[in-house]
Structure formats: structure tokens, C-alpha cells
Amino acid sequence: MKRVMSDWYQKKICGVLLDITGVLYDSGPDGGTAIPGSIDAVKRLKASSLPVRFCTNETTTTRKCLVEKLSKVGFELKETEIFPPIPAICKILQQRNLRPYLIVTDDSRPDFAGIDQTNPNCVVIGDAESNFSYENLNKAFQLLMCLEKPVLFSLGKGKYYKHGGKLVLDAGPFMKALEFACDIQAEVVGKPEPAFFNTAVQDMGISADTCVMVGDDIVGDIGGAQNSGMRGVQVRTGKYRPEDENHPTVKPDGFVDNLAQAVDLILAGQSK
Amino acid sequence: MKRVMSDWYQKKICGVLLDITGVLYDSGPDGGTAIPGSIDAVKRLKASSLPVRFCTNETTTTRKCLVEKLSKVGFELKETEIFPPIPAICKILQQRNLRPYLIVTDDSRPDFAGIDQTNPNCVVIGDAESNFSYENLNKAFQLLMCLEKPVLFSLGKGKYYKHGGKLVLDAGPFMKALEFACDIQAEVVGKPEPAFFNTAVQDMGISADTCVMVGDDIVGDIGGAQNSGMRGVQVRTGKYRPEDENHPTVKPDGFVDNLAQAVDLILAGQSK
């Protein structure tokens, strides 16, 4: 039985935040595939009077390449509309004079080009895919154990995501591994941290209580959005699992079958 | 300032449990090196009237190869004196009709020879070293997510150990990674589980309160032994770190510089 929840789109909406992977498209070995209806849904939303931003924990590639990848799949996004963790962590590293040992994908390294990585005094992990090797994790661990004040940043703390039709491990589990090994707590940069959501909301010039976040991750997207003062709506695409509808701690403001349905409801509410 | 604790060796001792790595020898790329004084200390202990067993979370190799490896370093141990997690997990797998997907070292696989591994319905992780790859961890994760009742066994849950002069990650952090990713709790087979310690204590035919455990792991060896009713004495070799002397939760019954000093004190107490 699917629950009926209508309150989320009947209340005032002044802007929309969208997750990318699992909402717009599913990633995969050949650049991924658009989720049916999502290309048109993004077009309709952008053609409306509502501002739209894309809030993603995507760290496997640069923002530039992400735009190109999405363009090939059929989405026309601008770099300035996308809020991923790497630009945010680079700002933090510079402000705090930190030099990271990075566990990230090779493809995402260009976005760290301006960051001094010599003689590291902190560790940054993103979704590193096969760079989550025993060797690299040991290097990070040994560095953290040598630091008087060990600092570990995790770009998001997602448990898993869908890649090439399969669920695969995200950065979160490896963050937990290093936290346990070193008896430390990581600083998360990315969803579900409210500070991260708020950057995108502020960029739209709206207040959080008039913003709707649409995502496929019950904890990272929905729980995080709600903790930031927004409404959180979960799509039944991407990493969605039926168990999410009875999640022990997070109750979405609404469920929709996909982004197209979410946009239908949002725009119907606007036209009243 | 080193604390003086004498109570642990002045009370009755009827048997001794020794950890192997970090107490007898330090592992390393060339088979490892004996810790100074430990070869002689084991000889003296075995020549005394006290029974001795070796309780280890070593899972990188078979029990047979471990005996051979230790023999090359200078220790004469029998297979029957050594209690590692693999024989214990094999018994559990057979009793519960479980077929494991294994993340272990290639060298330890012969000890699982009698275990059906087709169409796996549980996951077993040991100290797998470089077999802790993103690919293998994803396979374990995907299997656990498909099982109606996911069962994850971790052979020990050590945070790290010393290998080739460096601290490297043990199985514990990877257990935490899979626990977090799948929202499950692993079953630990090995130290610090009392059931595991007790097998070795029972083999000596003594009661736990007359047994002394000597180890280098403040949580796995000392905390585990104390929770099993034994005294736990920490050596200042192996993975010992000065911070251990002010550990937030575990207070050893005694600290010694090395196994040789522990044996000196134990035998001096016996000769009274």
C-alpha cells in the first residue's frame, strides 16, 4: 500500500533542490542512463518561475566533467547550478591551512589542483571507488595515527549507491572504518550536513522552509533536508528500496514514483 | 611514570594464555622477528609446571603454516596449543549450515577446505590484507543486502597490528564498514569474545580466575581477558602505545616491558 501524502506540494514552494544520481540518472559504466521522464521534468522545472539547484555528493569526477557527462545523457545543467562537496572542502582546507592526503578517484583530482598536498596533515576521503584499496586506506590510517590532532574529512557519508545496476559501497563505510581504527570522528562535508544544504538554498535567495529537496537517499537526502528545515521528498528510483517506506528514523514529507511525478505535483501547486 | 602493579602475579596462577603477534614476535615481510627475550621466555614457561596456550586472532595463514613460521623465528609450538579463529568459525559454519563468502588471505584458505562455499548465505571476514579490495568488499556487501537474514562473521575485531614496523589495519575496521553499509551487527569469532577465550582456558582444565592472559592489545587481549574472568597483563611491545596506560575503558591488571618480564614475575610467584 502506497501512502498518500499531499501536504508537501500544497504548501508554499519558492525553490527546488534536486539530487542528481538516482533522481536524474543512474550512473553506470557507459556514462549512465537517464531515468525515464527526468530529462523532461528538469526542463519543465527550469522553464517555470522556480529556482532550481542540484545538491549532490558526487565526488568521482570534476564538476566540469559531471556537466559534460550529464549533457551526453540529455540534461543541460550549468556548473554554477551544481553544489558538490569538492569545492566546499577545498574552501575549508584553504581556510584552515590543511594539506590533505586524498583518497578520491583519479578523475576528481583536477578539482584539487589548487590545494597543497605536500607533507599532509589531514585526510580527505570521497567516493574513491577502486582507490579504496588496502594500501591507500593504510596510508590514511598511518598518517592519522601520527598526527597529534588527527583530522579526517569525509565527502558525504552515504552507505551505498547504484552503479551499473548494482548497489556499491559509498564513502560512508570507509569513513566508519577509519573512525573505528583511529578512535576519531570524521567531519562530514556534503549531505546530510545542514551547512552543505544551506549553501545551495542561500544561492537561490530563499528560506529553507519554502524549499523542497527531491532525492533517492532516505538518510542523506531526505533526513538531511528535513534537518535543514526543508521538505524532503523521496523518489522510488535510484537506490530507493521498499524498506525505506518504513524507515526507523526518517519519515519523508512525501514519496513519488520518480522525478517526473514530483515535478507534476510541484508545478500543479504553483499554477493554482 | 610507570605504574607499579604487583597483585596480578602474587595471586594464584594455574595457567597462562599468550597472544602471539606482538608478544612472541612482530610479523613482517620476511616472516617476522622474535621480540627480544620471548623465545627464552616461552621455553621457561613451557618447562615449568604451568600449562600454556596461545590465543591468537591470527587469520592470515593456516595453523600449520603459523607453526612453521614461528619455528623459523625460533619458537617450538604445537598446533594443538594454538587457538586461532578459523577452526572455531569452521565449527560454527557447519553447525549452522552456513556457506560463507570469504574475505581472507589466500594463504588461510586451506583451513576452509572442508567448508561448502557454493551459493553463499553468509559472509566471513578475517585479516585479509590486500584482499580487502573495493571489489571484494562490494561482493560481500551485495550478498549481505540480498539475504533476508544477513549474517556477517568477523574473525576478531582488532583495529590494527604491527606489520613490517608499521601499524596496519586489521579486520575490525572492515567489519565496521560492512556493519554501517548494511545496517547490521557482525558476530565476532575470536578475541575479545569470552566464548573464544574460554575454549583455550577449558583446554587447560583450569578456571578463568586462575589464568593470566598476556597480550599487546589493550582492548582485544586485556579487556577481553578481563571480561572472561581472567587477569590481563599488557606488554609494552607489538602494537602497545604509551596512550594505552591511560585507556578510557580498560585498566590492565599489570603492565610489563615484555613477555620475558611477565614470565620472570609469574615464575617467581610460582617458586614461593
Coordinates of C-alpha atoms in Angstrom, one line a residue:
Chain A
M1 CA 0.0 0.0 0.0
K2 CA 1.5 3.3 -1.0
R3 CA 1.0 6.1 1.4
V4 CA -0.8 9.3 0.2
M5 CA 0.9 12.5 1.3
S6 CA -0.2 15.7 -0.3
D7 CA 0.8 18.4 2.2
W8 CA 4.3 18.7 0.9
Y9 CA 3.3 20.2 -2.5
Q10 CA 0.3 22.2 -1.3
K11 CA 2.3 24.4 1.0
K12 CA 4.3 27.3 -0.5
I13 CA 7.3 26.3 -2.6
C14 CA 9.8 29.0 -3.6
G15 CA 12.7 26.8 -4.9
V16 CA 13.6 23.2 -5.5
L17 CA 16.8 21.2 -4.7
L18 CA 17.4 18.1 -6.7
D19 CA 19.8 15.2 -6.0
I20 CA 21.5 14.0 -9.3
T21 CA 22.4 10.4 -9.2
G22 CA 19.4 8.1 -8.7
V23 CA 17.0 11.1 -9.5
L24 CA 18.1 12.5 -12.8
Y25 CA 20.1 9.4 -14.0
D26 CA 21.6 6.1 -12.8
S27 CA 25.4 6.0 -13.1
G28 CA 27.0 3.2 -15.0
P29 CA 30.0 2.1 -16.9
D30 CA 28.9 3.8 -20.1
G31 CA 28.2 7.2 -18.6
G32 CA 24.9 6.1 -17.2
T33 CA 21.3 6.3 -18.3
A34 CA 18.6 8.9 -17.7
I35 CA 15.7 7.9 -15.5
P36 CA 12.5 7.9 -17.7
G37 CA 10.8 11.2 -17.6
S38 CA 13.6 13.0 -15.7
I39 CA 15.1 14.9 -18.7
D40 CA 11.7 16.5 -19.5
A41 CA 11.0 17.0 -15.8
V42 CA 14.2 19.1 -15.3
K43 CA 13.3 21.1 -18.5
R44 CA 9.8 21.9 -17.2
L45 CA 11.1 22.8 -13.8
K46 CA 13.8 25.1 -15.2
A47 CA 11.2 26.7 -17.6
S48 CA 9.0 27.5 -14.5
S49 CA 9.5 30.6 -12.3
L50 CA 11.0 28.4 -9.5
P51 CA 14.8 28.5 -9.0
V52 CA 16.4 25.0 -9.1
R53 CA 19.8 23.9 -7.8
F54 CA 21.4 20.5 -7.8
C55 CA 22.8 19.2 -4.5
T56 CA 25.0 16.1 -4.9
N57 CA 27.5 14.1 -3.0
E58 CA 29.1 13.2 -6.4
T59 CA 32.8 13.2 -5.9
T60 CA 34.0 10.7 -8.5
T61 CA 34.6 13.4 -11.1
T62 CA 35.1 17.2 -11.5
R63 CA 32.1 19.5 -11.7
K64 CA 33.1 20.3 -15.3
C65 CA 33.1 16.6 -16.3
L66 CA 29.9 16.0 -14.4
V67 CA 28.2 18.7 -16.5
E68 CA 29.6 17.1 -19.7
K69 CA 28.5 13.6 -18.6
L70 CA 25.0 14.8 -17.8
S71 CA 24.9 16.6 -21.1
K72 CA 25.6 13.4 -23.0
V73 CA 22.8 11.7 -21.1
G74 CA 20.4 14.6 -22.1
F75 CA 20.5 17.1 -19.2
E76 CA 21.5 20.7 -19.7
L77 CA 22.9 21.9 -16.4
K78 CA 25.3 24.8 -15.7
E79 CA 28.3 24.3 -13.4
T80 CA 27.1 27.1 -11.2
E81 CA 23.8 25.3 -10.5
I82 CA 25.6 22.3 -9.1
F83 CA 26.7 22.0 -5.5
P84 CA 29.1 19.1 -4.9
P85 CA 31.4 18.6 -1.9
I86 CA 34.8 19.1 -3.5
P87 CA 34.5 22.9 -4.0
A88 CA 33.3 23.1 -0.4
I89 CA 36.1 21.0 1.1
C90 CA 38.7 23.0 -0.9
K91 CA 37.5 26.2 0.7
I92 CA 37.7 24.6 4.2
L93 CA 41.2 23.2 3.5
Q94 CA 42.5 26.6 2.5
Q95 CA 40.8 28.4 5.4
R96 CA 42.2 26.0 8.0
N97 CA 45.7 25.7 6.3
L98 CA 45.3 21.9 5.9
R99 CA 47.2 19.8 3.4
P100 CA 45.2 16.6 2.6
Y101 CA 46.2 13.1 1.9
L102 CA 43.4 12.3 -0.6
I103 CA 41.6 9.1 -1.2
V104 CA 39.5 10.0 -4.2
T105 CA 39.1 8.9 -7.8
D106 CA 41.8 9.8 -10.3
D107 CA 39.1 11.7 -12.3
S108 CA 38.2 14.0 -9.4
R109 CA 41.8 15.1 -8.7
P110 CA 41.8 18.1 -11.1
D111 CA 39.3 19.9 -8.8
F112 CA 42.0 19.7 -6.0
A113 CA 44.7 21.2 -8.3
G114 CA 44.9 24.5 -6.2
I115 CA 45.4 22.6 -2.9
D116 CA 48.9 22.0 -1.4
Q117 CA 49.2 18.2 -0.9
T118 CA 52.8 18.1 0.2
N119 CA 53.6 16.8 3.8
P120 CA 49.9 16.1 4.5
N121 CA 48.4 17.0 7.9
C122 CA 44.8 15.7 7.3
V123 CA 42.9 13.0 5.3
V124 CA 40.1 13.6 2.9
I125 CA 38.1 10.7 1.5
G126 CA 35.5 10.9 -1.2
D127 CA 33.7 8.2 -3.2
A128 CA 37.1 6.7 -4.3
E129 CA 35.8 3.5 -6.0
S130 CA 38.7 1.1 -6.5
N131 CA 41.1 3.6 -4.9
F132 CA 39.6 2.4 -1.7
S133 CA 42.5 -0.2 -1.6
Y134 CA 44.0 -1.7 1.5
E135 CA 47.2 0.1 0.6
N136 CA 45.6 3.6 0.4
L137 CA 43.5 3.0 3.5
N138 CA 46.6 2.0 5.4
K139 CA 48.4 5.2 4.3
A140 CA 45.5 7.3 5.5
F141 CA 45.4 5.3 8.8
Q142 CA 49.1 5.6 9.4
L143 CA 49.0 9.4 8.8
L144 CA 46.1 9.9 11.1
M145 CA 47.8 7.8 13.8
C146 CA 50.9 10.1 13.5
L147 CA 49.0 13.4 13.8
E148 CA 48.7 15.0 17.2
K149 CA 45.2 16.2 16.3
P150 CA 44.0 13.8 13.6
V151 CA 41.6 15.4 11.1
L152 CA 39.6 13.2 8.8
F153 CA 37.1 14.7 6.3
S154 CA 34.5 12.5 4.5
L155 CA 32.8 13.9 1.4
G156 CA 29.3 12.8 2.3
K157 CA 28.7 9.7 4.4
G158 CA 26.4 7.7 2.1
K159 CA 26.2 4.0 2.7
Y160 CA 25.9 2.9 -0.9
Y161 CA 24.6 4.0 -4.4
K162 CA 23.5 2.3 -7.5
H163 CA 26.2 1.8 -10.2
G164 CA 25.7 -0.2 -13.4
G165 CA 22.6 -1.8 -12.0
K166 CA 24.2 -2.9 -8.7
L167 CA 24.4 -1.3 -5.3
V168 CA 28.1 -0.4 -4.5
L169 CA 29.8 1.0 -1.4
D170 CA 29.9 4.7 -1.0
A171 CA 32.4 6.7 1.1
G172 CA 30.5 6.3 4.4
P173 CA 31.5 2.8 5.2
F174 CA 35.2 3.7 4.7
M175 CA 34.8 6.8 6.9
K176 CA 33.4 4.4 9.6
A177 CA 36.4 2.1 9.1
L178 CA 38.9 4.9 9.7
E179 CA 36.9 6.3 12.6
F180 CA 37.0 3.0 14.3
A181 CA 40.6 2.2 13.6
C182 CA 41.8 5.6 14.9
D183 CA 39.2 6.3 17.6
I184 CA 38.2 9.6 15.9
Q185 CA 35.2 11.3 14.5
A186 CA 35.2 12.4 10.9
E187 CA 34.0 15.8 9.8
V188 CA 31.4 15.3 7.0
V189 CA 31.4 17.8 4.1
G190 CA 28.3 17.1 1.9
K191 CA 24.8 15.8 2.5
P192 CA 23.3 15.3 5.1
E193 CA 25.1 18.2 6.8
P194 CA 22.8 21.2 7.0
A195 CA 25.7 23.7 6.3
F196 CA 26.1 22.0 3.0
F197 CA 22.4 22.1 2.0
N198 CA 22.2 25.7 3.2
T199 CA 24.8 26.9 0.7
A200 CA 22.6 25.8 -2.2
V201 CA 19.4 27.2 -0.5
Q202 CA 21.1 30.6 0.1
D203 CA 22.2 30.6 -3.5
M204 CA 18.6 30.6 -4.5
G205 CA 17.8 33.5 -2.2
I206 CA 15.0 31.7 -0.4
S207 CA 14.4 30.4 3.1
A208 CA 14.7 26.7 3.8
D209 CA 11.1 26.3 4.8
T210 CA 9.9 27.2 1.3
C211 CA 12.4 24.7 -0.3
V212 CA 11.7 21.1 -1.4
M213 CA 14.5 18.6 -1.7
V214 CA 13.9 15.6 -4.0
G215 CA 16.3 12.7 -3.5
D216 CA 16.6 8.9 -3.5
D217 CA 18.6 8.6 -0.3
I218 CA 16.3 8.3 2.7
V219 CA 19.0 9.4 5.2
G220 CA 21.4 11.6 3.2
D221 CA 18.8 13.5 1.1
I222 CA 15.5 13.3 3.0
G223 CA 16.7 13.2 6.6
G224 CA 19.4 15.8 5.8
A225 CA 16.9 18.1 4.1
Q226 CA 14.4 17.9 6.9
N227 CA 17.2 18.6 9.5
S228 CA 18.0 21.7 7.4
G229 CA 14.4 23.0 7.6
M230 CA 13.3 21.9 4.2
R231 CA 10.7 19.4 3.0
G232 CA 12.2 16.1 1.8
V233 CA 10.5 14.0 -0.9
Q234 CA 11.8 10.6 -1.8
V235 CA 11.7 9.2 -5.4
R236 CA 11.1 5.5 -5.9
T237 CA 14.2 5.4 -8.3
G238 CA 17.9 5.1 -7.8
K239 CA 18.9 3.5 -4.5
Y240 CA 15.3 3.5 -3.2
R241 CA 14.3 0.3 -1.5
P242 CA 10.7 -0.6 -0.4
E243 CA 12.1 -0.8 3.2
D244 CA 12.6 3.0 3.0
E245 CA 8.8 3.5 3.3
N246 CA 9.1 2.1 6.9
H247 CA 12.5 3.6 7.8
P248 CA 13.0 3.6 11.6
T249 CA 14.1 7.2 11.9
V250 CA 13.3 9.2 8.7
K251 CA 9.8 9.9 7.5
P252 CA 9.8 11.7 4.2
D253 CA 7.3 14.5 3.6
G254 CA 6.3 12.6 0.5
F255 CA 7.0 9.7 -1.8
V256 CA 6.8 10.0 -5.6
D257 CA 7.4 7.3 -8.2
N258 CA 10.0 9.4 -9.9
L259 CA 11.2 13.0 -10.5
A260 CA 8.6 13.5 -13.3
Q261 CA 5.8 12.9 -10.8
A262 CA 7.4 15.2 -8.2
V263 CA 7.6 18.0 -10.8
D264 CA 4.0 17.4 -11.9
L265 CA 2.8 17.9 -8.4
I266 CA 5.1 20.9 -7.7
L267 CA 4.0 22.7 -10.9
A268 CA 0.4 21.9 -10.3
G269 CA 0.7 23.5 -6.9
Q270 CA 2.3 26.6 -8.4
S271 CA -0.4 27.2 -11.1
K272 CA -3.2 27.5 -8.6
Chain B
M1 CA 56.0 7.4 35.4
K2 CA 55.3 3.7 35.2
R3 CA 52.7 2.3 37.4
V4 CA 53.6 -0.4 39.9
M5 CA 51.1 -3.3 39.9
S6 CA 52.1 -6.5 41.7
D7 CA 48.8 -8.1 42.6
W8 CA 48.4 -9.9 39.3
Y9 CA 51.4 -12.2 39.8
Q10 CA 51.1 -12.6 43.6
K11 CA 47.6 -14.2 43.3
K12 CA 47.3 -17.9 42.4
I13 CA 48.1 -18.7 38.8
C14 CA 47.2 -22.2 37.4
G15 CA 47.8 -21.5 33.7
V16 CA 48.9 -18.9 31.2
L17 CA 47.4 -17.7 27.9
L18 CA 49.7 -15.9 25.5
D19 CA 48.9 -13.8 22.5
I20 CA 51.3 -14.5 19.6
T21 CA 51.8 -11.4 17.3
G22 CA 53.3 -8.5 19.2
V23 CA 54.1 -10.7 22.2
L24 CA 56.2 -13.6 20.8
Y25 CA 57.2 -11.9 17.6
D26 CA 56.5 -9.0 15.3
S27 CA 55.2 -10.0 11.9
G28 CA 56.9 -8.7 8.8
P29 CA 57.6 -9.3 5.1
D30 CA 60.4 -11.9 5.8
G31 CA 58.4 -14.0 8.3
G32 CA 58.9 -11.5 11.1
T33 CA 61.3 -11.2 14.0
A34 CA 61.3 -12.6 17.6
I35 CA 60.8 -10.0 20.3
P36 CA 64.0 -10.0 22.4
G37 CA 63.7 -12.4 25.3
S38 CA 60.5 -14.0 24.1
I39 CA 62.0 -17.3 22.7
D40 CA 63.6 -18.0 26.0
A41 CA 60.6 -16.8 28.0
V42 CA 58.3 -19.3 26.2
K43 CA 60.8 -22.1 26.8
R44 CA 61.0 -21.3 30.5
L45 CA 57.2 -21.2 30.8
K46 CA 56.7 -24.5 29.0
A47 CA 59.4 -26.1 31.2
S48 CA 57.5 -25.0 34.3
S49 CA 54.5 -26.9 35.7
L50 CA 52.1 -24.3 34.4
P51 CA 50.0 -25.2 31.3
V52 CA 50.4 -22.7 28.4
R53 CA 48.1 -22.0 25.5
F54 CA 48.4 -19.5 22.7
C55 CA 45.2 -17.5 21.9
T56 CA 45.6 -15.5 18.7
N57 CA 43.4 -13.7 16.2
E58 CA 45.9 -14.6 13.5
T59 CA 43.9 -15.4 10.4
T60 CA 46.3 -14.6 7.6
T61 CA 47.6 -18.2 7.4
T62 CA 46.8 -21.8 8.3
R63 CA 47.5 -23.1 11.8
K64 CA 50.1 -25.5 10.2
C65 CA 51.9 -22.6 8.4
L66 CA 51.8 -20.5 11.6
V67 CA 53.6 -23.2 13.5
E68 CA 56.2 -23.5 10.7
K69 CA 56.6 -19.7 10.6
L70 CA 57.1 -19.5 14.3
S71 CA 59.5 -22.4 14.2
K72 CA 61.7 -20.5 11.7
V73 CA 61.7 -17.5 14.1
G74 CA 62.7 -19.8 17.0
F75 CA 59.5 -20.8 18.8
E76 CA 58.6 -24.5 19.2
L77 CA 54.8 -24.5 19.4
K78 CA 52.4 -27.4 18.7
E79 CA 49.3 -26.9 16.6
T80 CA 47.2 -28.2 19.4
E81 CA 48.4 -25.5 21.8
I82 CA 47.3 -22.7 19.4
F83 CA 43.7 -21.4 19.4
P84 CA 43.0 -19.2 16.3
P85 CA 39.6 -18.1 15.0
I86 CA 39.5 -20.2 11.8
P87 CA 38.9 -23.7 13.4
A88 CA 36.3 -22.0 15.6
I89 CA 34.4 -20.4 12.7
C90 CA 34.5 -23.6 10.7
K91 CA 32.8 -25.4 13.5
I92 CA 30.1 -22.7 13.7
L93 CA 29.5 -22.7 9.9
Q94 CA 29.0 -26.5 9.9
Q95 CA 26.7 -26.4 12.9
R96 CA 24.5 -23.7 11.4
N97 CA 24.6 -25.0 7.9
L98 CA 26.1 -21.8 6.6
R99 CA 28.1 -21.4 3.3
P100 CA 30.5 -18.4 3.5
Y101 CA 31.6 -15.8 1.0
L102 CA 35.2 -15.4 2.4
I103 CA 37.3 -12.3 2.6
V104 CA 40.5 -13.8 3.9
T105 CA 44.1 -14.1 2.7
D106 CA 44.9 -16.7 0.0
D107 CA 47.2 -18.3 2.5
S108 CA 44.5 -19.1 5.0
R109 CA 42.1 -20.7 2.5
P110 CA 43.4 -24.3 3.0
D111 CA 41.9 -24.2 6.6
F112 CA 38.4 -23.7 5.0
A113 CA 38.9 -26.7 2.7
G114 CA 36.1 -28.7 4.3
I115 CA 33.6 -25.9 4.1
D116 CA 31.0 -25.7 1.3
Q117 CA 31.4 -22.2 -0.3
T118 CA 28.9 -22.6 -3.2
N119 CA 25.9 -20.3 -3.3
P120 CA 27.0 -18.4 -0.2
N121 CA 24.5 -17.4 2.5
C122 CA 26.8 -15.5 4.9
V123 CA 30.0 -13.5 4.9
V124 CA 33.2 -14.2 6.8
I125 CA 36.0 -11.7 7.0
G126 CA 39.4 -12.2 8.6
D127 CA 42.5 -10.2 8.4
A128 CA 42.5 -10.3 4.6
E129 CA 45.3 -7.8 4.0
S130 CA 45.2 -6.7 0.3
N131 CA 42.2 -8.9 -0.3
F132 CA 40.3 -6.1 1.4
S133 CA 39.8 -4.6 -2.0
Y134 CA 36.9 -2.4 -3.1
E135 CA 35.8 -5.3 -5.4
N136 CA 35.7 -7.9 -2.7
L137 CA 34.1 -5.6 -0.2
N138 CA 31.4 -4.8 -2.7
K139 CA 30.7 -8.6 -3.3
A140 CA 30.3 -9.1 0.4
F141 CA 28.1 -6.1 0.7
Q142 CA 25.9 -7.1 -2.3
L143 CA 25.5 -10.6 -0.9
L144 CA 24.5 -9.3 2.6
M145 CA 22.0 -6.9 1.1
C146 CA 20.3 -9.8 -0.8
L147 CA 20.0 -12.0 2.2
E148 CA 16.8 -12.0 4.1
K149 CA 18.7 -12.5 7.4
P150 CA 22.2 -11.2 6.6
V151 CA 24.9 -12.9 8.7
L152 CA 28.4 -11.4 8.9
F153 CA 31.1 -13.0 10.9
S154 CA 34.3 -11.2 11.7
L155 CA 37.3 -13.2 12.9
G156 CA 38.4 -10.9 15.7
K157 CA 37.7 -7.2 15.6
G158 CA 41.1 -5.8 16.1
K159 CA 41.7 -2.2 15.0
Y160 CA 45.3 -2.6 13.8
Y161 CA 48.5 -4.5 14.3
K162 CA 52.2 -4.0 13.6
H163 CA 53.5 -5.4 10.4
G164 CA 57.0 -4.7 9.0
G165 CA 57.5 -2.0 11.5
K166 CA 54.3 -0.2 10.6
L167 CA 50.8 -0.2 12.1
V168 CA 48.3 -1.7 9.5
L169 CA 44.5 -2.1 9.5
D170 CA 43.1 -5.3 11.0
A171 CA 39.7 -6.9 10.3
G172 CA 37.8 -4.7 12.7
P173 CA 37.6 -1.5 10.6
F174 CA 36.3 -3.5 7.7
M175 CA 33.7 -5.2 9.9
K176 CA 32.6 -1.7 10.9
A177 CA 32.4 -0.7 7.3
L178 CA 30.1 -3.6 6.3
E179 CA 28.0 -3.2 9.5
F180 CA 27.4 0.5 8.6
A181 CA 26.7 -0.2 5.0
C182 CA 24.2 -2.9 5.7
D183 CA 22.7 -1.7 9.0
I184 CA 23.7 -5.0 10.7
Q185 CA 25.8 -6.2 13.6
A186 CA 28.6 -8.7 13.0
E187 CA 29.1 -11.8 15.1
V188 CA 32.7 -11.8 16.3
V189 CA 34.6 -15.1 16.4
G190 CA 37.9 -14.5 18.2
K191 CA 39.2 -12.2 20.8
P192 CA 37.7 -10.3 22.7
E193 CA 34.8 -12.7 22.8
P194 CA 34.7 -14.6 26.1
A195 CA 33.4 -17.8 24.3
F196 CA 36.7 -17.8 22.3
F197 CA 39.0 -17.3 25.3
N198 CA 37.1 -19.9 27.3
T199 CA 37.8 -22.7 24.7
A200 CA 41.5 -22.2 25.4
V201 CA 41.1 -21.9 29.2
Q202 CA 38.9 -25.1 29.3
D203 CA 41.6 -26.9 27.3
M204 CA 44.0 -26.3 30.2
G205 CA 41.5 -27.7 32.6
I206 CA 41.6 -24.7 34.9
S207 CA 39.2 -22.0 35.9
A208 CA 39.4 -18.5 34.4
D209 CA 40.1 -16.7 37.6
T210 CA 43.4 -18.6 37.9
C211 CA 44.5 -17.8 34.4
V212 CA 46.7 -14.9 33.3
M213 CA 46.5 -13.6 29.7
V214 CA 49.5 -11.7 28.3
G215 CA 48.9 -9.6 25.2
D216 CA 49.7 -6.4 23.4
D217 CA 46.2 -5.3 22.5
I218 CA 44.6 -3.3 25.3
V219 CA 41.0 -4.0 24.1
G220 CA 41.2 -7.3 22.4
D221 CA 43.6 -9.1 24.7
I222 CA 43.3 -7.3 28.1
G223 CA 39.7 -6.1 28.0
G224 CA 38.6 -9.4 26.5
A225 CA 40.5 -11.5 29.1
Q226 CA 39.1 -9.5 32.0
N227 CA 35.6 -9.8 30.7
S228 CA 36.2 -13.6 30.6
G229 CA 37.2 -13.6 34.3
M230 CA 41.0 -13.7 33.8
R231 CA 43.7 -11.3 34.7
G232 CA 45.0 -9.3 31.7
V233 CA 48.6 -8.2 31.5
Q234 CA 49.8 -5.8 28.8
V235 CA 53.3 -6.0 27.3
R236 CA 55.0 -2.8 26.1
T237 CA 55.8 -4.5 22.8
G238 CA 54.0 -5.0 19.5
K239 CA 51.1 -2.6 19.0
Y240 CA 51.4 -1.2 22.5
R241 CA 51.3 2.6 22.6
P242 CA 52.0 4.8 25.7
E243 CA 48.4 6.1 25.5
D244 CA 47.3 2.5 26.5
E245 CA 48.4 3.3 30.0
N246 CA 45.6 5.8 30.3
H247 CA 43.0 3.9 28.3
P248 CA 39.5 5.3 28.8
T249 CA 37.8 2.0 29.4
V250 CA 40.4 -0.8 30.0
K251 CA 42.7 -0.9 33.0
P252 CA 45.1 -3.9 32.7
D253 CA 45.9 -5.9 35.9
G254 CA 49.5 -5.2 35.1
F255 CA 52.0 -3.8 32.6
V256 CA 55.3 -5.4 31.8
D257 CA 58.0 -4.3 29.4
N258 CA 57.9 -7.6 27.5
L259 CA 57.0 -11.3 27.8
A260 CA 60.3 -12.0 29.4
Q261 CA 59.5 -9.8 32.3
A262 CA 56.0 -11.3 32.6
V263 CA 57.4 -14.8 32.8
D264 CA 60.0 -13.7 35.3
L265 CA 57.3 -12.4 37.6
I266 CA 54.9 -15.4 37.0
L267 CA 57.7 -18.0 37.7
A268 CA 59.0 -16.1 40.8
G269 CA 55.4 -16.2 42.2
Q270 CA 55.2 -20.0 41.5
S271 CA 58.5 -20.8 43.2
K272 CA 57.4 -19.3 46.5

